Amino acid sequence: MTSFFEKCRALFQDKSIIKRVFLTLLGLVIFRLLAAIPIPGVDVGRLALFFQNNQFLSLLNIFSGGGLSNLSIVMLGVGPYITASIIMQLLTMMFDSLKQMYQEEGQAGRLKFSQYTRLLTVPLAIIQAFSFILLLQKQGVVPALGLWPLITNVLIVVAGSVLLMWIGELISEFGIGNGASLIIFAGIVSHIPTVIAQNYALFDTSKIPEYGLYLLGAIAIIYLVVYVTEAERPVPVTYSRQVRGGKVMGGVSTYLPLRLNQAGVIPIIFALSILLFPQLIVNILARVITGGAFATKIKVAAQFVTDVMANQWFYGVAYFVLVVLFTYFYTAVTFEPKSISENLQKSAAFIPGVRPGASTTEFLGKIVTRITLVGALFLGFIAILPLIVRGFTGEQSLTFGGTALLIVVSVVLDLVKKIDAQATMREY
């Protein structure tokens, strides 16, 4: 840790690094300024009450970087961009041309792949903006809008999302760290002073032991998140000795690091989308279809879906199961044992005690399946942690969000690694 701080001190004497840090901070400041500008006609009181009683939008507010909680012009945050990135990664498993573009065509292929992701972001932002505005109109948070005011608000929100996507990419390219992750991180951290002020206003000396338990619980959860995020299963790899021109090459032993949580927070985003999708669809249909017997059925269906999702037991169990399933699914999409086995064989490397080829593929597949179970259960626990705390205490004001904590810790760890890499490269 001391050497890391020494590296940082030497690092920030470099003018190019100072420029990178300044650009990163400037991008985050612009984001927070945009997040403070609401769309026209928002009922602040109804909005606060609606978010307090809706677990879905409270979690989506995390991924919007906090812009959704006050219906700002950047209310969607980088959510559409993240969704587009996930969809494009999934499409690489379905279309070989996209897979070759991303994995085999080098920098030019990745640039083209990124351009497709940006283009996909726009229609996704339009759909999300339209859906949220209609949903909030039904709840009375936003006044009833005519056709042109509705189109105007949708265009404003979509433009804000595209602007944030551009700022995030600028931070990733010319700043330090991942731009989209830092924007989400800034939105979460910006709420800390408000939470502290609220808890200070509700401070009760008779509950000091309870506050102490909350503090110990928070420290334990942070430690668990850091431990699982950094946990790896090392698979030993040995390179065969080769004689070339009288020189003996290879014979080196190393290891293949398999992360315990390879999916990150992506399964949580998937699960939220699946849980929110039925609500959005039935509410949009109830808004669009206003007459006839079919409209009555749609309204009944909308009320049924709302009541079902309001059941904390159903929501918690469904959320946990979906997170576990999507963790396995995303890991299967992003981790290919067959490709790793082929690369090892081409490099004249092998896993001791395991035959190259199909046996290595099967061996790696079994290991990933086992360690993914631990990572999936951990993500599921983190996802429903606020529900668990609220169920034991009955107090929402003191509930700490496991998803937000996971994002903050992951971003901080990634930022520390990026700074350490910059410092090491400067030394060389």
CSV table of C-alpha atoms in Angstrom, one decimal:
chain,number,residue,atom,x,y,z
A,1,MET,CA,0.0,0.0,0.0
A,2,THR,CA,2.9,2.4,0.8
A,3,SER,CA,4.5,1.7,-2.6
A,4,PHE,CA,1.1,2.4,-4.3
A,5,PHE,CA,0.9,5.8,-2.7
A,6,GLU,CA,4.5,6.5,-3.6
A,7,LYS,CA,3.7,5.6,-7.2
A,8,CYS,CA,0.7,7.9,-7.1
A,9,ARG,CA,2.7,10.8,-5.8
A,10,ALA,CA,5.3,10.4,-8.6
A,11,LEU,CA,2.5,9.8,-11.1
A,12,PHE,CA,0.8,13.1,-10.4
A,13,GLN,CA,4.0,15.0,-11.2
A,14,ASP,CA,3.5,14.0,-14.8
A,15,LYS,CA,1.5,16.8,-16.7
A,16,SER,CA,-0.1,14.3,-19.1
A,17,ILE,CA,-1.6,12.4,-16.1
A,18,ILE,CA,-2.8,15.6,-14.5
A,19,LYS,CA,-4.6,16.4,-17.8
A,20,ARG,CA,-6.2,13.0,-17.7
A,21,VAL,CA,-7.4,13.5,-14.1
A,22,PHE,CA,-8.7,17.0,-14.9
A,23,LEU,CA,-10.7,15.7,-17.9
A,24,THR,CA,-12.2,12.9,-15.8
A,25,LEU,CA,-13.3,15.3,-13.1
A,26,LEU,CA,-14.6,17.8,-15.7
A,27,GLY,CA,-16.8,15.1,-17.3
A,28,LEU,CA,-18.2,14.1,-13.9
A,29,VAL,CA,-18.9,17.7,-13.0
A,30,ILE,CA,-20.8,18.3,-16.2
A,31,PHE,CA,-22.8,15.1,-15.6
A,32,ARG,CA,-23.8,16.2,-12.1
A,33,LEU,CA,-24.8,19.7,-13.5
A,34,LEU,CA,-27.0,18.0,-16.1
A,35,ALA,CA,-28.5,15.7,-13.5
A,36,ALA,CA,-29.8,18.8,-11.6
A,37,ILE,CA,-31.9,20.0,-14.6
A,38,PRO,CA,-35.4,18.4,-14.5
A,39,ILE,CA,-37.7,18.0,-17.5
A,40,PRO,CA,-40.7,20.5,-17.4
A,41,GLY,CA,-43.7,20.0,-15.2
A,42,VAL,CA,-42.4,17.5,-12.6
A,43,ASP,CA,-44.4,17.1,-9.3
A,44,VAL,CA,-41.5,16.7,-6.9
A,45,GLY,CA,-43.6,15.5,-4.0
A,46,ARG,CA,-45.3,12.8,-6.0
A,47,LEU,CA,-42.0,11.8,-7.5
A,48,ALA,CA,-40.3,11.3,-4.1
A,49,LEU,CA,-43.3,9.2,-2.9
A,50,PHE,CA,-43.4,7.1,-6.1
A,51,PHE,CA,-39.7,6.3,-5.8
A,52,GLN,CA,-40.0,5.5,-2.1
A,53,ASN,CA,-42.7,2.9,-2.9
A,54,ASN,CA,-41.2,1.4,-6.0
A,55,GLN,CA,-38.2,-0.9,-5.6
A,56,PHE,CA,-37.7,-1.3,-9.3
A,57,LEU,CA,-37.2,2.4,-10.1
A,58,SER,CA,-35.0,2.8,-7.0
A,59,LEU,CA,-32.6,0.2,-8.4
A,60,LEU,CA,-32.8,1.6,-11.9
A,61,ASN,CA,-31.9,5.0,-10.5
A,62,ILE,CA,-28.6,3.5,-9.5
A,63,PHE,CA,-27.7,2.6,-13.1
A,64,SER,CA,-28.9,6.0,-14.3
A,65,GLY,CA,-26.3,7.6,-12.1
A,66,GLY,CA,-29.0,9.2,-9.9
A,67,GLY,CA,-30.5,11.2,-12.8
A,68,LEU,CA,-33.8,9.3,-12.7
A,69,SER,CA,-34.7,10.3,-9.1
A,70,ASN,CA,-35.4,13.9,-10.1
A,71,LEU,CA,-36.4,13.2,-13.7
A,72,SER,CA,-33.5,15.2,-15.1
A,73,ILE,CA,-32.7,15.6,-18.8
A,74,VAL,CA,-30.2,12.8,-18.3
A,75,MET,CA,-32.7,10.6,-16.4
A,76,LEU,CA,-31.7,7.5,-18.4
A,77,GLY,CA,-28.0,8.0,-17.6
A,78,VAL,CA,-25.8,5.5,-19.4
A,79,GLY,CA,-28.4,2.7,-19.1
A,80,PRO,CA,-29.3,2.5,-22.8
A,81,TYR,CA,-25.6,2.4,-23.7
A,82,ILE,CA,-24.9,-0.4,-21.2
A,83,THR,CA,-27.9,-2.3,-22.5
A,84,ALA,CA,-26.7,-1.9,-26.1
A,85,SER,CA,-23.3,-3.1,-25.1
A,86,ILE,CA,-24.8,-6.2,-23.5
A,87,ILE,CA,-27.0,-6.9,-26.5
A,88,MET,CA,-24.0,-6.6,-28.9
A,89,GLN,CA,-22.0,-9.0,-26.8
A,90,LEU,CA,-24.8,-11.5,-26.9
A,91,LEU,CA,-25.2,-11.1,-30.7
A,92,THR,CA,-21.5,-12.1,-31.1
A,93,MET,CA,-22.6,-15.6,-29.9
A,94,MET,CA,-25.3,-15.7,-32.6
A,95,PHE,CA,-23.5,-14.2,-35.6
A,96,ASP,CA,-20.0,-15.3,-36.6
A,97,SER,CA,-19.4,-12.1,-38.5
A,98,LEU,CA,-19.8,-10.0,-35.4
A,99,LYS,CA,-17.6,-12.4,-33.4
A,100,GLN,CA,-14.9,-12.2,-36.0
A,101,MET,CA,-15.2,-8.4,-36.1
A,102,TYR,CA,-14.8,-8.1,-32.3
A,103,GLN,CA,-12.1,-10.8,-31.7
A,104,GLU,CA,-10.1,-11.2,-34.9
A,105,GLU,CA,-10.1,-7.9,-36.8
A,106,GLY,CA,-8.1,-6.1,-34.2
A,107,GLN,CA,-8.5,-2.4,-33.4
A,108,ALA,CA,-10.4,-1.6,-36.7
A,109,GLY,CA,-12.9,-4.3,-35.9
A,110,ARG,CA,-13.4,-3.1,-32.3
A,111,LEU,CA,-14.0,0.5,-33.5
A,112,LYS,CA,-16.6,-0.7,-36.0
A,113,PHE,CA,-18.2,-2.8,-33.2
A,114,SER,CA,-18.3,0.2,-30.9
A,115,GLN,CA,-20.0,2.2,-33.7
A,116,TYR,CA,-22.7,-0.4,-34.0
A,117,THR,CA,-23.2,-0.2,-30.2
A,118,ARG,CA,-23.6,3.6,-30.3
A,119,LEU,CA,-26.2,3.3,-33.1
A,120,LEU,CA,-28.2,0.7,-31.1
A,121,THR,CA,-28.1,3.0,-28.1
A,122,VAL,CA,-30.4,5.6,-29.8
A,123,PRO,CA,-33.5,3.4,-30.4
A,124,LEU,CA,-33.1,1.8,-27.0
A,125,ALA,CA,-33.0,5.3,-25.4
A,126,ILE,CA,-36.2,6.3,-27.4
A,127,ILE,CA,-38.1,3.2,-26.2
A,128,GLN,CA,-37.0,3.7,-22.5
A,129,ALA,CA,-37.7,7.4,-22.5
A,130,PHE,CA,-41.2,6.9,-24.0
A,131,SER,CA,-42.0,4.1,-21.6
A,132,PHE,CA,-40.8,6.0,-18.5
A,133,ILE,CA,-42.7,9.2,-19.4
A,134,LEU,CA,-45.9,7.3,-20.0
A,135,LEU,CA,-45.5,5.3,-16.8
A,136,LEU,CA,-44.9,8.5,-14.8
A,137,GLN,CA,-47.8,10.3,-16.4
A,138,LYS,CA,-50.1,7.5,-15.2
A,139,GLN,CA,-48.8,7.9,-11.6
A,140,GLY,CA,-49.4,11.7,-11.8
A,141,VAL,CA,-45.7,12.6,-11.4
A,142,VAL,CA,-45.7,14.2,-14.9
A,143,PRO,CA,-48.8,16.1,-16.2
A,144,ALA,CA,-50.7,14.7,-19.2
A,145,LEU,CA,-48.8,15.7,-22.3
A,146,GLY,CA,-50.0,16.2,-25.9
A,147,LEU,CA,-48.3,14.6,-28.8
A,148,TRP,CA,-45.7,17.3,-29.5
A,149,PRO,CA,-44.8,18.0,-25.9
A,150,LEU,CA,-44.4,14.2,-25.4
A,151,ILE,CA,-42.2,14.0,-28.5
A,152,THR,CA,-40.2,17.0,-27.3
A,153,ASN,CA,-39.6,15.5,-23.8
A,154,VAL,CA,-38.6,12.1,-25.4
A,155,LEU,CA,-36.1,13.8,-27.7
A,156,ILE,CA,-34.6,15.8,-24.8
A,157,VAL,CA,-34.1,12.7,-22.7
A,158,VAL,CA,-32.6,10.8,-25.6
A,159,ALA,CA,-30.2,13.6,-26.4
A,160,GLY,CA,-29.2,13.7,-22.7
A,161,SER,CA,-28.5,9.9,-22.8
A,162,VAL,CA,-26.4,10.2,-26.0
A,163,LEU,CA,-24.5,13.2,-24.5
A,164,LEU,CA,-23.6,11.1,-21.4
A,165,MET,CA,-22.5,8.2,-23.7
A,166,TRP,CA,-20.2,10.6,-25.5
A,167,ILE,CA,-18.8,12.0,-22.2
A,168,GLY,CA,-18.3,8.5,-20.9
A,169,GLU,CA,-16.3,7.5,-24.0
A,170,LEU,CA,-14.2,10.7,-23.7
A,171,ILE,CA,-13.3,9.7,-20.1
A,172,SER,CA,-12.5,6.2,-21.1
A,173,GLU,CA,-10.2,7.3,-24.0
A,174,PHE,CA,-8.6,10.5,-22.6
A,175,GLY,CA,-9.2,10.2,-18.9
A,176,ILE,CA,-8.6,7.5,-16.2
A,177,GLY,CA,-10.9,4.6,-15.7
A,178,ASN,CA,-14.1,3.4,-17.4
A,179,GLY,CA,-16.3,6.4,-18.2
A,180,ALA,CA,-19.7,4.7,-18.0
A,181,SER,CA,-18.7,3.1,-14.6
A,182,LEU,CA,-17.4,6.4,-13.2
A,183,ILE,CA,-20.7,8.2,-14.2
A,184,ILE,CA,-22.7,5.6,-12.3
A,185,PHE,CA,-20.2,5.8,-9.4
A,186,ALA,CA,-20.5,9.6,-9.3
A,187,GLY,CA,-24.3,9.4,-9.2
A,188,ILE,CA,-24.2,6.9,-6.3
A,189,VAL,CA,-21.7,8.9,-4.3
A,190,SER,CA,-23.6,12.1,-4.8
A,191,HIS,CA,-26.4,10.8,-2.7
A,192,ILE,CA,-24.2,10.0,0.3
A,193,PRO,CA,-24.4,13.6,1.9
A,194,THR,CA,-28.3,13.4,1.6
A,195,VAL,CA,-28.4,10.0,3.3
A,196,ILE,CA,-26.1,11.2,6.1
A,197,ALA,CA,-28.2,14.3,6.6
A,198,GLN,CA,-31.4,12.3,6.8
A,199,ASN,CA,-30.0,9.8,9.2
A,200,TYR,CA,-28.6,12.6,11.3
A,201,ALA,CA,-32.1,14.2,11.5
A,202,LEU,CA,-33.5,10.9,12.7
A,203,PHE,CA,-30.7,10.2,15.1
A,204,ASP,CA,-31.9,8.6,18.4
A,205,THR,CA,-29.5,8.0,21.3
A,206,SER,CA,-31.5,5.0,22.4
A,207,LYS,CA,-30.6,3.3,19.1
A,208,ILE,CA,-26.8,3.6,19.3
A,209,PRO,CA,-26.3,-0.2,19.7
A,210,GLU,CA,-28.5,-0.7,16.6
A,211,TYR,CA,-26.4,1.9,14.7
A,212,GLY,CA,-23.3,0.0,15.8
A,213,LEU,CA,-24.7,-3.2,14.4
A,214,TYR,CA,-25.4,-1.4,11.1
A,215,LEU,CA,-21.8,-0.2,11.0
A,216,LEU,CA,-20.4,-3.6,11.6
A,217,GLY,CA,-22.7,-5.1,9.0
A,218,ALA,CA,-21.7,-2.5,6.5
A,219,ILE,CA,-18.0,-3.2,7.1
A,220,ALA,CA,-18.6,-7.0,6.8
A,221,ILE,CA,-20.5,-6.5,3.5
A,222,ILE,CA,-17.7,-4.3,2.1
A,223,TYR,CA,-15.1,-6.8,3.0
A,224,LEU,CA,-17.2,-9.6,1.5
A,225,VAL,CA,-17.7,-7.6,-1.8
A,226,VAL,CA,-13.9,-6.9,-2.0
A,227,TYR,CA,-13.0,-10.5,-1.3
A,228,VAL,CA,-15.4,-12.0,-3.8
A,229,THR,CA,-14.7,-9.4,-6.5
A,230,GLU,CA,-10.9,-10.1,-6.3
A,231,ALA,CA,-11.2,-13.9,-5.7
A,232,GLU,CA,-9.6,-16.1,-8.4
A,233,ARG,CA,-9.3,-19.8,-8.9
A,234,PRO,CA,-5.8,-20.4,-10.3
A,235,VAL,CA,-5.4,-23.2,-12.9
A,236,PRO,CA,-1.8,-24.3,-13.3
A,237,VAL,CA,-0.4,-24.1,-16.8
A,238,THR,CA,2.9,-25.5,-18.0
A,239,TYR,CA,4.6,-24.6,-21.3
A,240,SER,CA,6.5,-27.4,-23.1
A,241,ARG,CA,10.2,-27.1,-23.6
A,242,GLN,CA,11.3,-26.4,-27.2
A,243,VAL,CA,14.8,-26.4,-28.6
A,244,ARG,CA,15.4,-23.7,-31.2
A,245,GLY,CA,18.9,-23.1,-32.6
A,246,GLY,CA,20.6,-24.7,-29.6
A,247,LYS,CA,18.5,-22.7,-27.1
A,248,VAL,CA,16.0,-24.3,-24.8
A,249,MET,CA,12.8,-22.3,-24.7
A,250,GLY,CA,9.6,-22.8,-22.6
A,251,GLY,CA,9.3,-25.1,-19.6
A,252,VAL,CA,7.8,-22.2,-17.6
A,253,SER,CA,5.0,-22.9,-15.2
A,254,THR,CA,2.3,-20.3,-14.7
A,255,TYR,CA,-1.4,-20.2,-14.0
A,256,LEU,CA,-4.7,-19.3,-15.6
A,257,PRO,CA,-6.8,-17.0,-13.3
A,258,LEU,CA,-10.5,-17.8,-13.3
A,259,ARG,CA,-12.5,-15.1,-11.5
A,260,LEU,CA,-15.1,-16.2,-9.0
A,261,ASN,CA,-17.4,-13.4,-10.2
A,262,GLN,CA,-16.8,-13.1,-14.0
A,263,ALA,CA,-20.2,-11.5,-14.8
A,264,GLY,CA,-19.9,-8.4,-12.5
A,265,VAL,CA,-23.2,-6.5,-12.1
A,266,ILE,CA,-24.5,-7.5,-15.6
A,267,PRO,CA,-26.8,-10.3,-14.3
A,268,ILE,CA,-28.4,-7.7,-11.9
A,269,ILE,CA,-29.1,-5.4,-14.9
A,270,PHE,CA,-30.6,-8.4,-16.8
A,271,ALA,CA,-32.8,-9.4,-13.9
A,272,LEU,CA,-34.0,-5.8,-13.4
A,273,SER,CA,-34.9,-5.5,-17.1
A,274,ILE,CA,-36.9,-8.8,-17.0
A,275,LEU,CA,-38.8,-7.8,-13.9
A,276,LEU,CA,-39.5,-4.2,-15.1
A,277,PHE,CA,-40.5,-5.2,-18.7
A,278,PRO,CA,-44.0,-6.6,-17.9
A,279,GLN,CA,-44.9,-3.5,-15.9
A,280,LEU,CA,-43.8,-1.1,-18.7
A,281,ILE,CA,-45.6,-3.1,-21.4
A,282,VAL,CA,-49.0,-3.3,-19.7
A,283,ASN,CA,-48.8,0.3,-18.5
A,284,ILE,CA,-48.0,1.5,-22.1
A,285,LEU,CA,-50.9,-0.6,-23.5
A,286,ALA,CA,-53.2,0.7,-20.8
A,287,ARG,CA,-52.2,4.3,-21.8
A,288,VAL,CA,-52.5,3.8,-25.6
A,289,ILE,CA,-55.7,1.6,-25.6
A,290,THR,CA,-58.4,3.7,-24.0
A,291,GLY,CA,-61.8,2.2,-25.3
A,292,GLY,CA,-63.5,-1.1,-25.6
A,293,ALA,CA,-63.6,-4.4,-23.7
A,294,PHE,CA,-59.9,-5.0,-24.6
A,295,ALA,CA,-58.9,-1.8,-22.8
A,296,THR,CA,-60.7,-3.0,-19.7
A,297,LYS,CA,-58.8,-6.3,-19.8
A,298,ILE,CA,-55.5,-4.5,-20.2
A,299,LYS,CA,-56.2,-2.3,-17.2
A,300,VAL,CA,-57.1,-5.4,-15.1
A,301,ALA,CA,-53.8,-7.0,-16.3
A,302,ALA,CA,-51.9,-3.9,-15.5
A,303,GLN,CA,-53.3,-3.8,-12.0
A,304,PHE,CA,-52.6,-7.6,-11.5
A,305,VAL,CA,-48.9,-7.2,-12.6
A,306,THR,CA,-48.5,-4.2,-10.3
A,307,ASP,CA,-50.0,-6.1,-7.3
A,308,VAL,CA,-47.8,-9.1,-8.0
A,309,MET,CA,-44.6,-7.0,-8.2
A,310,ALA,CA,-45.6,-5.2,-5.1
A,311,ASN,CA,-45.4,-8.5,-3.1
A,312,GLN,CA,-42.0,-8.4,-1.5
A,313,TRP,CA,-41.8,-12.2,-1.2
A,314,PHE,CA,-42.5,-12.8,-4.9
A,315,TYR,CA,-40.2,-9.9,-5.9
A,316,GLY,CA,-37.3,-11.1,-3.7
A,317,VAL,CA,-37.5,-14.8,-4.8
A,318,ALA,CA,-37.9,-13.9,-8.5
A,319,TYR,CA,-35.1,-11.4,-8.3
A,320,PHE,CA,-32.7,-13.8,-6.6
A,321,VAL,CA,-33.5,-16.7,-9.1
A,322,LEU,CA,-33.1,-14.5,-12.1
A,323,VAL,CA,-29.8,-13.1,-10.9
A,324,VAL,CA,-28.4,-16.6,-10.4
A,325,LEU,CA,-29.7,-17.8,-13.8
A,326,PHE,CA,-28.3,-14.8,-15.7
A,327,THR,CA,-25.0,-15.2,-13.9
A,328,TYR,CA,-24.6,-18.6,-15.4
A,329,PHE,CA,-25.9,-17.4,-18.8
A,330,TYR,CA,-23.6,-14.4,-19.1
A,331,THR,CA,-20.6,-16.4,-17.9
A,332,ALA,CA,-21.4,-19.1,-20.6
A,333,VAL,CA,-21.5,-16.3,-23.2
A,334,THR,CA,-18.3,-14.5,-22.3
A,335,PHE,CA,-16.1,-17.5,-21.2
A,336,GLU,CA,-15.4,-20.1,-23.8
A,337,PRO,CA,-13.4,-23.1,-22.5
A,338,LYS,CA,-13.0,-24.5,-26.0
A,339,SER,CA,-11.3,-21.3,-27.3
A,340,ILE,CA,-9.0,-21.2,-24.2
A,341,SER,CA,-8.1,-24.9,-24.8
A,342,GLU,CA,-7.3,-24.3,-28.4
A,343,ASN,CA,-5.1,-21.3,-27.5
A,344,LEU,CA,-3.2,-23.3,-24.9
A,345,GLN,CA,-2.6,-26.1,-27.5
A,346,LYS,CA,-1.4,-23.6,-30.1
A,347,SER,CA,1.0,-22.1,-27.5
A,348,ALA,CA,2.4,-25.6,-26.6
A,349,ALA,CA,0.9,-25.2,-23.1
A,350,PHE,CA,-1.0,-27.7,-21.1
A,351,ILE,CA,-2.7,-28.2,-17.7
A,352,PRO,CA,-0.7,-30.8,-15.7
A,353,GLY,CA,-2.6,-34.1,-15.5
A,354,VAL,CA,-5.1,-33.1,-18.2
A,355,ARG,CA,-4.9,-34.1,-21.9
A,356,PRO,CA,-4.9,-31.2,-24.4
A,357,GLY,CA,-8.0,-30.7,-26.5
A,358,ALA,CA,-11.4,-32.0,-25.5
A,359,SER,CA,-10.3,-33.1,-22.0
A,360,THR,CA,-8.9,-29.6,-21.2
A,361,THR,CA,-12.2,-28.0,-22.5
A,362,GLU,CA,-14.2,-30.3,-20.2
A,363,PHE,CA,-11.9,-29.7,-17.3
A,364,LEU,CA,-12.2,-25.9,-17.6
A,365,GLY,CA,-15.9,-26.1,-18.0
A,366,LYS,CA,-16.4,-28.1,-14.8
A,367,ILE,CA,-14.2,-25.6,-12.8
A,368,VAL,CA,-16.1,-22.6,-14.2
A,369,THR,CA,-19.5,-24.2,-13.4
A,370,ARG,CA,-18.5,-24.8,-9.8
A,371,ILE,CA,-17.0,-21.4,-9.1
A,372,THR,CA,-19.8,-19.6,-10.9
A,373,LEU,CA,-22.3,-21.2,-8.4
A,374,VAL,CA,-20.5,-19.3,-5.6
A,375,GLY,CA,-20.4,-16.1,-7.6
A,376,ALA,CA,-24.1,-16.4,-8.6
A,377,LEU,CA,-25.3,-17.0,-5.0
A,378,PHE,CA,-23.2,-14.0,-3.9
A,379,LEU,CA,-24.7,-11.7,-6.6
A,380,GLY,CA,-28.2,-12.9,-5.7
A,381,PHE,CA,-27.5,-12.2,-2.0
A,382,ILE,CA,-26.2,-8.7,-2.8
A,383,ALA,CA,-29.2,-8.0,-5.0
A,384,ILE,CA,-31.8,-8.8,-2.3
A,385,LEU,CA,-29.8,-7.4,0.6
A,386,PRO,CA,-31.9,-4.3,0.9
A,387,LEU,CA,-35.1,-6.5,1.2
A,388,ILE,CA,-33.4,-8.7,3.8
A,389,VAL,CA,-32.4,-5.6,5.9
A,390,ARG,CA,-35.8,-4.0,5.6
A,391,GLY,CA,-37.5,-7.3,6.6
A,392,PHE,CA,-35.5,-7.6,9.8
A,393,THR,CA,-35.5,-3.9,10.8
A,394,GLY,CA,-38.6,-2.5,9.1
A,395,GLU,CA,-36.7,0.8,8.5
A,396,GLN,CA,-36.0,1.9,5.0
A,397,SER,CA,-34.0,5.0,5.8
A,398,LEU,CA,-31.1,3.0,7.2
A,399,THR,CA,-31.1,0.4,4.5
A,400,PHE,CA,-27.8,0.2,2.6
A,401,GLY,CA,-28.1,-1.1,-1.0
A,402,GLY,CA,-25.9,-4.1,-1.8
A,403,THR,CA,-26.0,-3.4,-5.6
A,404,ALA,CA,-24.8,0.2,-5.1
A,405,LEU,CA,-22.1,-1.1,-2.8
A,406,LEU,CA,-21.0,-3.7,-5.3
A,407,ILE,CA,-20.8,-1.0,-8.1
A,408,VAL,CA,-18.8,1.4,-5.9
A,409,VAL,CA,-16.3,-1.2,-4.7
A,410,SER,CA,-15.9,-2.6,-8.2
A,411,VAL,CA,-15.3,0.9,-9.7
A,412,VAL,CA,-12.8,1.9,-6.9
A,413,LEU,CA,-10.8,-1.4,-7.4
A,414,ASP,CA,-10.7,-0.9,-11.1
A,415,LEU,CA,-9.6,2.7,-10.7
A,416,VAL,CA,-6.8,1.7,-8.3
A,417,LYS,CA,-5.6,-0.9,-10.8
A,418,LYS,CA,-5.7,1.7,-13.7
A,419,ILE,CA,-3.7,4.2,-11.6
A,420,ASP,CA,-1.2,1.5,-10.6
A,421,ALA,CA,-0.8,0.5,-14.3
A,422,GLN,CA,-0.2,4.1,-15.3
A,423,ALA,CA,2.4,4.5,-12.6
A,424,THR,CA,4.1,1.2,-13.5
A,425,MET,CA,4.2,2.2,-17.2
A,426,ARG,CA,5.6,5.6,-16.3
A,427,GLU,CA,8.4,3.9,-14.4
A,428,TYR,CA,9.4,1.8,-17.4
